[in-house]
Amino acid sequence: MPKSPVLPVALDPDLDLDHLVRAIAADAAPALASSLHSAGSRYEWEEIVPELVRRLLEVTVAGEPSVHDRRRVVDVARRCARDWVPLQELEHCCQIVLTVLFRHLWNVARPRAAQDLLGISAGAAQILPRVTTMLRRAYIDEMSRTGGRTVADLVVTTLWNGGDVASVARVAGTGMPGSCVLVALSPVVPPDETDAEPVRFGAVPPGVLGQLPAGGMCAASPDREWLIALLPAPHDEDPESRPAVRNAAIRLVAACHAAYGRGFVAGLAAVTRDDAKAAIEEAIEIGGLLTSLGEHDQVAFLTDAAVGVALAGRGDLRHRLESRLSVVRSHEQLWETLRTLYRSDLDRGRTARSLGIHRSTLDYRLSRVEALAGISPTSVQGILLYSAGLYSAELGDDDPGL
């Protein structure tokens, strides 16, 4: 039987290493299938994991990866990159395998060998980050060599999966801004195209990439339903208050509109290294809200869309607004007048021109709204009430879900 030349005295010297490797690989298989959401059981882990177990076992016991160990671990990473297995899943695979490996080592240890195994565990905790860095570097090198994806794709996928974005960006040789804004770009489907095939994003068009500020990046989300951009932001101020950030997002929306021939919206969220996944979820929620409202060519942070977010989460409140404003909504002409007034930022001249009516006609309609609902559309309370009602009408009667 093959013996391991590197197994410590804590283990039985007659231990069959091949049997141990197969047992660890088989034990890890269910966890890999259920935990790795993209590759999962669909990827041929049974071909990779036994070799990975052997390398991790030898690296763990030896305390330092040999040239041979490095080469074999690198080969695993390169294969996964060629097969488009997400980097985070490869890293998670190593963690799962290492956990199972130690469980088996404890099971086959000699009596009173706990101290030796604790020493090996401590060494493994120190060696794992180096192995992970090896995996990342080999993965990124192979990804760049084959040309199938870009660093932006990798960063966005890492964000999406809640991985260590800063470390990935560092290994990739690109800067992850200390302060940045995440932008989720989505097309708005016109009412007459609701049955049309949705846009599936692939490579980002040059016209969109050309609108990115220095240090920015953009790629499609892993599900290909969103374009995700990272825009650098000032370190010393709230990004939501910086016109430059909003203007950059507006330019991206316009570039997407030109490239894809349809209106776009952008949800925005400030992001740091510690809350990258939360930021991408927030940006997509806001983008989804803008899309549901049919707001073409709009960009918004969470605070900009606070009313819509509150209404989207409260179906009961939407029903009460519908009841409260039903008498105004029953007059389609008055309802459209309110919508145009608020989209024109209460500019009566622009509102009248948009509706093709005289200013006096506009004033008459607004007085009719006040008479029907009891609140002036241009008072502070009226603006809050009617704009909330307009939001509610756009969201529809279904119970929410951002």
Tab-separated table of C-alpha atoms in Angstrom:
chain	number	residue	atom	x	y	z
A	1	MET	CA	0.000	0.000	0.000
A	2	PRO	CA	1.233	3.526	-0.772
A	3	LYS	CA	2.487	5.273	2.327
A	4	SER	CA	2.802	9.009	2.804
A	5	PRO	CA	6.413	10.198	3.217
A	6	VAL	CA	5.168	13.355	4.899
A	7	LEU	CA	2.601	12.146	7.422
A	8	PRO	CA	3.517	13.204	10.977
A	9	VAL	CA	4.119	10.895	13.905
A	10	ALA	CA	0.604	11.711	15.078
A	11	LEU	CA	-0.743	9.427	12.372
A	12	ASP	CA	-0.544	5.701	11.883
A	13	PRO	CA	2.579	4.916	9.783
A	14	ASP	CA	0.654	2.144	8.027
A	15	LEU	CA	-2.017	4.591	6.882
A	16	ASP	CA	-3.045	4.134	3.237
A	17	LEU	CA	-2.731	7.655	1.838
A	18	ASP	CA	-4.705	6.909	-1.317
A	19	HIS	CA	-7.588	5.562	0.754
A	20	LEU	CA	-7.463	8.644	2.990
A	21	VAL	CA	-7.512	10.991	-0.024
A	22	ARG	CA	-10.481	9.179	-1.567
A	23	ALA	CA	-12.386	9.245	1.731
A	24	ILE	CA	-11.800	12.977	2.185
A	25	ALA	CA	-12.837	13.723	-1.420
A	26	ALA	CA	-16.016	11.656	-1.056
A	27	ASP	CA	-16.864	13.351	2.251
A	28	ALA	CA	-16.376	16.805	0.714
A	29	ALA	CA	-18.537	16.077	-2.357
A	30	PRO	CA	-21.989	16.806	-0.805
A	31	ALA	CA	-20.792	20.089	0.706
A	32	LEU	CA	-19.294	21.155	-2.630
A	33	ALA	CA	-22.498	20.316	-4.480
A	34	SER	CA	-24.719	22.279	-2.083
A	35	SER	CA	-22.418	25.224	-1.280
A	36	LEU	CA	-20.998	26.162	-4.678
A	37	HIS	CA	-24.011	27.741	-6.323
A	38	SER	CA	-22.603	28.316	-9.817
A	39	ALA	CA	-20.542	25.177	-10.338
A	40	GLY	CA	-21.977	22.991	-7.588
A	41	SER	CA	-22.649	19.416	-8.592
A	42	ARG	CA	-22.430	20.320	-12.281
A	43	TYR	CA	-18.657	20.713	-12.248
A	44	GLU	CA	-16.363	17.701	-12.357
A	45	TRP	CA	-14.961	18.189	-8.877
A	46	GLU	CA	-14.277	14.474	-8.569
A	47	GLU	CA	-11.405	14.953	-11.027
A	48	ILE	CA	-9.918	17.931	-9.182
A	49	VAL	CA	-10.623	17.395	-5.497
A	50	PRO	CA	-8.514	14.238	-4.916
A	51	GLU	CA	-5.416	15.970	-6.294
A	52	LEU	CA	-6.283	19.102	-4.317
A	53	VAL	CA	-6.680	17.010	-1.152
A	54	ARG	CA	-3.275	15.427	-1.686
A	55	ARG	CA	-1.603	18.796	-2.278
A	56	LEU	CA	-3.318	20.450	0.708
A	57	LEU	CA	-2.449	17.492	2.908
A	58	GLU	CA	1.221	17.641	1.967
A	59	VAL	CA	1.333	21.444	2.207
A	60	THR	CA	-0.394	21.355	5.599
A	61	VAL	CA	1.992	18.790	7.046
A	62	ALA	CA	5.160	20.196	5.460
A	63	GLY	CA	4.325	23.750	6.541
A	64	GLU	CA	5.551	25.259	3.274
A	65	PRO	CA	4.416	24.515	-0.287
A	66	SER	CA	7.113	22.884	-2.390
A	67	VAL	CA	7.680	23.765	-6.036
A	68	HIS	CA	5.760	20.620	-6.968
A	69	ASP	CA	2.885	21.534	-4.652
A	70	ARG	CA	2.739	25.045	-6.066
A	71	ARG	CA	2.614	23.744	-9.613
A	72	ARG	CA	-0.207	21.311	-8.918
A	73	VAL	CA	-2.298	23.904	-7.036
A	74	VAL	CA	-1.702	26.378	-9.848
A	75	ASP	CA	-2.862	23.782	-12.393
A	76	VAL	CA	-6.137	23.404	-10.497
A	77	ALA	CA	-6.691	27.176	-10.466
A	78	ARG	CA	-5.918	27.509	-14.175
A	79	ARG	CA	-8.334	24.756	-15.092
A	80	CYS	CA	-11.116	26.359	-13.055
A	81	ALA	CA	-10.444	29.708	-14.759
A	82	ARG	CA	-10.667	28.105	-18.197
A	83	ASP	CA	-13.942	26.455	-17.201
A	84	TRP	CA	-15.327	29.746	-15.805
A	85	VAL	CA	-15.763	28.408	-12.295
A	86	PRO	CA	-16.098	31.549	-10.117
A	87	LEU	CA	-12.940	32.326	-8.168
A	88	GLN	CA	-14.879	32.544	-4.900
A	89	GLU	CA	-16.157	29.011	-5.432
A	90	LEU	CA	-12.638	27.724	-5.983
A	91	GLU	CA	-11.536	29.406	-2.739
A	92	HIS	CA	-14.589	28.029	-0.940
A	93	CYS	CA	-13.758	24.593	-2.318
A	94	CYS	CA	-10.334	24.776	-0.634
A	95	GLN	CA	-11.927	25.769	2.669
A	96	ILE	CA	-14.411	22.899	2.513
A	97	VAL	CA	-11.721	20.394	1.592
A	98	LEU	CA	-9.436	21.610	4.374
A	99	THR	CA	-12.243	21.320	6.945
A	100	VAL	CA	-13.041	17.768	5.863
A	101	LEU	CA	-9.330	16.917	5.748
A	102	PHE	CA	-8.827	17.833	9.391
A	103	ARG	CA	-11.914	15.944	10.444
A	104	HIS	CA	-10.428	12.825	8.883
A	105	LEU	CA	-6.987	13.463	10.361
A	106	TRP	CA	-8.509	13.549	13.834
A	107	ASN	CA	-10.299	10.279	13.116
A	108	VAL	CA	-7.124	8.441	12.074
A	109	ALA	CA	-4.762	9.978	14.642
A	110	ARG	CA	-2.914	7.886	17.174
A	111	PRO	CA	-4.064	8.094	20.802
A	112	ARG	CA	-2.784	11.134	22.694
A	113	ALA	CA	-1.792	12.873	19.416
A	114	ALA	CA	-3.962	15.935	19.959
A	115	GLN	CA	-0.992	18.235	20.536
A	116	ASP	CA	0.604	17.263	17.230
A	117	LEU	CA	-2.637	17.788	15.316
A	118	LEU	CA	-3.238	21.138	16.971
A	119	GLY	CA	0.215	22.161	15.782
A	120	ILE	CA	-0.609	21.046	12.251
A	121	SER	CA	-3.910	22.972	12.425
A	122	ALA	CA	-2.097	26.129	13.470
A	123	GLY	CA	0.342	25.715	10.606
A	124	ALA	CA	-2.502	25.203	8.155
A	125	ALA	CA	-4.169	28.412	9.331
A	126	GLN	CA	-0.967	30.249	8.446
A	127	ILE	CA	-0.379	28.502	5.124
A	128	LEU	CA	-3.948	28.789	3.774
A	129	PRO	CA	-3.738	32.536	2.931
A	130	ARG	CA	-0.596	31.840	0.902
A	131	VAL	CA	-2.292	28.997	-0.918
A	132	THR	CA	-5.303	31.260	-1.569
A	133	THR	CA	-3.051	33.973	-2.993
A	134	MET	CA	-1.426	31.353	-5.236
A	135	LEU	CA	-4.850	30.276	-6.449
A	136	ARG	CA	-5.973	33.839	-7.118
A	137	ARG	CA	-2.828	34.782	-9.023
A	138	ALA	CA	-2.898	31.660	-11.198
A	139	TYR	CA	-6.636	32.051	-11.801
A	140	ILE	CA	-6.279	35.711	-12.844
A	141	ASP	CA	-3.234	34.981	-15.037
A	142	GLU	CA	-5.124	32.224	-16.860
A	143	MET	CA	-8.214	34.394	-17.200
A	144	SER	CA	-6.132	37.181	-18.770
A	145	ARG	CA	-4.243	34.757	-20.999
A	146	THR	CA	-7.328	33.147	-22.497
A	147	GLY	CA	-8.964	36.561	-23.020
A	148	GLY	CA	-12.460	35.308	-22.237
A	149	ARG	CA	-13.063	37.728	-19.386
A	150	THR	CA	-11.677	40.933	-17.962
A	151	VAL	CA	-10.584	42.023	-14.515
A	152	ALA	CA	-13.813	44.040	-14.328
A	153	ASP	CA	-15.796	40.801	-14.831
A	154	LEU	CA	-13.879	39.193	-11.995
A	155	VAL	CA	-14.331	42.156	-9.634
A	156	VAL	CA	-18.077	42.357	-10.339
A	157	THR	CA	-18.505	38.609	-9.847
A	158	THR	CA	-16.594	38.859	-6.564
A	159	LEU	CA	-18.850	41.718	-5.459
A	160	TRP	CA	-21.909	39.708	-6.469
A	161	ASN	CA	-20.820	36.696	-4.432
A	162	GLY	CA	-19.695	38.691	-1.405
A	163	GLY	CA	-16.043	37.759	-1.816
A	164	ASP	CA	-12.882	39.574	-0.805
A	165	VAL	CA	-12.951	42.252	-3.516
A	166	ALA	CA	-9.977	44.209	-2.212
A	167	SER	CA	-7.701	41.142	-2.221
A	168	VAL	CA	-8.816	40.060	-5.678
A	169	ALA	CA	-8.272	43.555	-7.059
A	170	ARG	CA	-4.830	43.719	-5.454
A	171	VAL	CA	-3.731	40.376	-6.913
A	172	ALA	CA	-5.154	41.435	-10.280
A	173	GLY	CA	-2.990	44.548	-10.209
A	174	THR	CA	-5.889	46.971	-10.284
A	175	GLY	CA	-6.965	49.427	-7.638
A	176	MET	CA	-10.148	48.985	-5.660
A	177	PRO	CA	-10.990	52.588	-4.755
A	178	GLY	CA	-11.086	53.255	-1.026
A	179	SER	CA	-14.287	55.185	-1.656
A	180	CYS	CA	-16.488	54.449	-4.622
A	181	VAL	CA	-20.071	54.295	-5.845
A	182	LEU	CA	-21.622	51.173	-7.269
A	183	VAL	CA	-23.995	51.654	-10.211
A	184	ALA	CA	-26.553	49.058	-11.337
A	185	LEU	CA	-27.670	49.849	-14.896
A	186	SER	CA	-30.870	48.319	-16.254
A	187	PRO	CA	-33.003	48.870	-19.365
A	188	VAL	CA	-36.562	50.092	-18.962
A	189	VAL	CA	-38.981	47.932	-20.914
A	190	PRO	CA	-41.592	50.025	-22.788
A	191	PRO	CA	-45.226	48.973	-22.135
A	192	ASP	CA	-45.614	47.699	-25.689
A	193	GLU	CA	-42.558	45.426	-25.303
A	194	THR	CA	-43.424	43.663	-22.055
A	195	ASP	CA	-43.468	40.290	-23.831
A	196	ALA	CA	-40.190	40.920	-25.635
A	197	GLU	CA	-37.048	38.948	-24.832
A	198	PRO	CA	-35.134	40.780	-22.054
A	199	VAL	CA	-31.703	42.206	-22.777
A	200	ARG	CA	-28.884	39.814	-21.811
A	201	PHE	CA	-25.633	41.665	-21.295
A	202	GLY	CA	-22.303	40.346	-22.467
A	203	ALA	CA	-19.220	42.381	-23.259
A	204	VAL	CA	-19.648	46.051	-22.368
A	205	PRO	CA	-19.827	48.240	-25.516
A	206	PRO	CA	-16.877	50.604	-26.110
A	207	GLY	CA	-19.245	53.574	-26.013
A	208	VAL	CA	-20.168	52.733	-22.427
A	209	LEU	CA	-16.594	52.003	-21.364
A	210	GLY	CA	-15.568	55.339	-22.845
A	211	GLN	CA	-17.774	57.159	-20.327
A	212	LEU	CA	-16.079	55.638	-17.284
A	213	PRO	CA	-13.950	58.087	-15.281
A	214	ALA	CA	-10.313	57.224	-14.563
A	215	GLY	CA	-10.182	54.231	-12.230
A	216	GLY	CA	-13.751	53.150	-12.999
A	217	MET	CA	-14.778	49.756	-14.313
A	218	CYS	CA	-17.917	48.146	-15.722
A	219	ALA	CA	-19.001	44.574	-16.451
A	220	ALA	CA	-22.124	42.473	-16.716
A	221	SER	CA	-23.489	40.818	-13.588
A	222	PRO	CA	-23.051	37.022	-13.425
A	223	ASP	CA	-26.722	36.528	-14.325
A	224	ARG	CA	-26.207	38.872	-17.337
A	225	GLU	CA	-29.279	40.953	-16.404
A	226	TRP	CA	-27.476	44.083	-15.156
A	227	LEU	CA	-24.479	46.171	-16.045
A	228	ILE	CA	-22.521	46.881	-12.870
A	229	ALA	CA	-20.141	49.851	-12.744
A	230	LEU	CA	-17.755	51.061	-10.063
A	231	LEU	CA	-17.127	54.804	-10.009
A	232	PRO	CA	-14.399	56.375	-7.862
A	233	ALA	CA	-15.677	58.860	-5.292
A	234	PRO	CA	-14.007	61.451	-3.040
A	235	HIS	CA	-12.719	60.147	0.285
A	236	ASP	CA	-13.650	63.196	2.305
A	237	GLU	CA	-17.306	63.714	1.416
A	238	ASP	CA	-20.563	61.823	1.135
A	239	PRO	CA	-20.666	60.534	-2.476
A	240	GLU	CA	-24.415	61.170	-2.606
A	241	SER	CA	-23.772	64.901	-2.326
A	242	ARG	CA	-21.165	65.024	-5.087
A	243	PRO	CA	-22.510	66.219	-8.463
A	244	ALA	CA	-19.535	64.626	-10.240
A	245	VAL	CA	-20.656	61.138	-9.154
A	246	ARG	CA	-24.230	61.684	-10.300
A	247	ASN	CA	-23.090	63.221	-13.574
A	248	ALA	CA	-20.841	60.232	-14.265
A	249	ALA	CA	-23.810	57.905	-13.663
A	250	ILE	CA	-26.016	60.039	-15.920
A	251	ARG	CA	-23.410	59.820	-18.693
A	252	LEU	CA	-23.330	56.038	-18.306
A	253	VAL	CA	-27.132	55.883	-18.589
A	254	ALA	CA	-27.036	58.012	-21.740
A	255	ALA	CA	-24.240	55.863	-23.199
A	256	CYS	CA	-26.245	52.676	-22.513
A	257	HIS	CA	-29.302	54.291	-24.111
A	258	ALA	CA	-27.253	55.050	-27.229
A	259	ALA	CA	-25.579	51.624	-27.332
A	260	TYR	CA	-28.683	49.503	-26.795
A	261	GLY	CA	-31.350	51.738	-28.314
A	262	ARG	CA	-33.623	51.895	-25.287
A	263	GLY	CA	-34.021	53.859	-22.065
A	264	PHE	CA	-31.963	52.953	-19.013
A	265	VAL	CA	-32.005	53.701	-15.299
A	266	ALA	CA	-29.264	53.445	-12.677
A	267	GLY	CA	-29.488	52.535	-9.014
A	268	LEU	CA	-26.574	53.939	-7.002
A	269	ALA	CA	-25.024	52.950	-3.668
A	270	ALA	CA	-21.911	54.092	-1.842
A	271	VAL	CA	-19.563	51.171	-1.220
A	272	THR	CA	-16.562	50.439	0.955
A	273	ARG	CA	-14.444	47.306	1.297
A	274	ASP	CA	-16.560	46.183	4.240
A	275	ASP	CA	-20.021	46.344	2.691
A	276	ALA	CA	-19.530	45.678	-1.001
A	277	LYS	CA	-22.194	42.963	-1.259
A	278	ALA	CA	-24.739	45.078	0.625
A	279	ALA	CA	-24.034	47.946	-1.759
A	280	ILE	CA	-24.608	45.869	-4.882
A	281	GLU	CA	-27.897	44.597	-3.450
A	282	GLU	CA	-28.981	48.138	-2.590
A	283	ALA	CA	-28.080	49.491	-6.039
A	284	ILE	CA	-30.021	46.703	-7.753
A	285	GLU	CA	-33.028	47.303	-5.492
A	286	ILE	CA	-33.078	50.997	-6.403
A	287	GLY	CA	-32.574	50.219	-10.083
A	288	GLY	CA	-35.447	47.736	-9.921
A	289	LEU	CA	-37.653	50.344	-8.281
A	290	LEU	CA	-36.869	52.931	-10.975
A	291	THR	CA	-37.571	50.326	-13.641
A	292	SER	CA	-40.945	49.449	-12.099
A	293	LEU	CA	-41.822	53.144	-12.072
A	294	GLY	CA	-40.968	53.465	-15.761
A	295	GLU	CA	-38.515	56.259	-14.970
A	296	HIS	CA	-36.423	56.508	-18.143
A	297	ASP	CA	-32.886	57.892	-17.917
A	298	GLN	CA	-33.012	58.366	-14.142
A	299	VAL	CA	-30.316	57.802	-11.512
A	300	ALA	CA	-31.005	57.568	-7.790
A	301	PHE	CA	-29.453	56.752	-4.444
A	302	LEU	CA	-31.570	55.184	-1.710
A	303	THR	CA	-32.293	58.600	-0.180
A	304	ASP	CA	-33.515	59.936	-3.525
A	305	ALA	CA	-36.044	57.137	-3.826
A	306	ALA	CA	-37.068	57.003	-0.154
A	307	VAL	CA	-40.788	57.483	-0.865
A	308	GLY	CA	-40.826	54.793	-3.518
A	309	VAL	CA	-38.881	52.374	-1.314
A	310	ALA	CA	-41.307	52.905	1.571
A	311	LEU	CA	-44.320	52.379	-0.675
A	312	ALA	CA	-42.836	49.318	-2.352
A	313	GLY	CA	-42.579	47.706	1.069
A	314	ARG	CA	-46.123	48.568	2.202
A	315	GLY	CA	-48.960	47.256	0.085
A	316	ASP	CA	-51.470	48.360	2.734
A	317	LEU	CA	-50.218	51.955	2.474
A	318	ARG	CA	-50.560	51.883	-1.311
A	319	HIS	CA	-54.179	50.748	-0.984
A	320	ARG	CA	-54.917	53.580	1.454
A	321	LEU	CA	-53.354	56.119	-0.907
A	322	GLU	CA	-55.440	54.740	-3.755
A	323	SER	CA	-58.583	55.170	-1.670
A	324	ARG	CA	-57.564	58.650	-0.507
A	325	LEU	CA	-56.891	59.910	-4.046
A	326	SER	CA	-59.428	57.840	-5.968
A	327	VAL	CA	-61.589	60.854	-6.753
A	328	VAL	CA	-58.624	62.597	-8.438
A	329	ARG	CA	-57.413	59.433	-10.173
A	330	SER	CA	-60.856	58.979	-11.699
A	331	HIS	CA	-60.176	62.156	-13.720
A	332	GLU	CA	-57.440	60.960	-16.079
A	333	GLN	CA	-56.743	64.488	-17.318
A	334	LEU	CA	-56.147	65.819	-13.802
A	335	TRP	CA	-53.966	62.838	-12.877
A	336	GLU	CA	-51.753	63.335	-15.933
A	337	THR	CA	-51.529	67.038	-15.116
A	338	LEU	CA	-50.178	66.189	-11.652
A	339	ARG	CA	-47.656	63.759	-13.107
A	340	THR	CA	-46.374	66.321	-15.591
A	341	LEU	CA	-46.235	69.064	-12.946
A	342	TYR	CA	-43.985	67.046	-10.641
A	343	ARG	CA	-41.789	65.784	-13.458
A	344	SER	CA	-41.335	69.444	-14.408
A	345	ASP	CA	-40.223	70.313	-10.843
A	346	LEU	CA	-43.354	72.475	-10.308
A	347	ASP	CA	-42.356	74.737	-13.233
A	348	ARG	CA	-45.823	75.793	-14.437
A	349	GLY	CA	-44.584	77.193	-17.729
A	350	ARG	CA	-42.793	73.950	-18.642
A	351	THR	CA	-45.779	71.907	-17.453
A	352	ALA	CA	-48.195	73.876	-19.632
A	353	ARG	CA	-45.934	73.515	-22.669
A	354	SER	CA	-45.559	69.773	-22.103
A	355	LEU	CA	-49.344	69.386	-21.894
A	356	GLY	CA	-49.996	71.767	-24.797
A	357	ILE	CA	-52.305	73.966	-22.759
A	358	HIS	CA	-52.416	77.597	-21.621
A	359	ARG	CA	-51.145	78.585	-18.160
A	360	SER	CA	-54.644	79.616	-17.125
A	361	THR	CA	-55.946	76.144	-18.076
A	362	LEU	CA	-53.225	74.591	-15.936
A	363	ASP	CA	-54.163	76.797	-12.985
A	364	TYR	CA	-57.806	75.798	-13.407
A	365	ARG	CA	-56.924	72.082	-13.379
A	366	LEU	CA	-54.821	72.447	-10.242
A	367	SER	CA	-57.640	74.275	-8.494
A	368	ARG	CA	-59.944	71.397	-9.481
A	369	VAL	CA	-57.542	68.911	-7.881
A	370	GLU	CA	-57.537	70.947	-4.667
A	371	ALA	CA	-61.338	71.123	-4.681
A	372	LEU	CA	-61.648	67.344	-5.127
A	373	ALA	CA	-58.978	66.214	-2.636
A	374	GLY	CA	-58.877	69.125	-0.219
A	375	ILE	CA	-55.131	69.815	-0.547
A	376	SER	CA	-53.292	72.128	-2.937
A	377	PRO	CA	-50.926	70.220	-5.264
A	378	THR	CA	-48.258	72.914	-4.777
A	379	SER	CA	-48.300	73.000	-0.955
A	380	VAL	CA	-45.670	71.006	0.958
A	381	GLN	CA	-48.270	68.545	2.223
A	382	GLY	CA	-49.853	68.297	-1.205
A	383	ILE	CA	-46.538	67.579	-2.934
A	384	LEU	CA	-45.869	64.743	-0.485
A	385	LEU	CA	-49.376	63.296	-0.811
A	386	TYR	CA	-49.827	63.483	-4.582
A	387	SER	CA	-46.271	62.424	-5.457
A	388	ALA	CA	-46.695	59.416	-3.151
A	389	GLY	CA	-49.971	58.647	-4.909
A	390	LEU	CA	-48.269	58.833	-8.297
A	391	TYR	CA	-45.516	56.502	-7.070
A	392	SER	CA	-48.133	54.106	-5.756
A	393	ALA	CA	-50.045	54.086	-9.033
A	394	GLU	CA	-46.863	53.256	-10.960
A	395	LEU	CA	-46.030	50.410	-8.587
A	396	GLY	CA	-49.439	48.840	-9.108
A	397	ASP	CA	-51.564	46.806	-6.719
A	398	ASP	CA	-49.316	43.773	-6.275
A	399	ASP	CA	-47.636	43.332	-2.928
A	400	PRO	CA	-44.085	44.482	-3.083
A	401	GLY	CA	-40.824	43.097	-3.423
A	402	LEU	CA	-37.865	44.961	-4.375
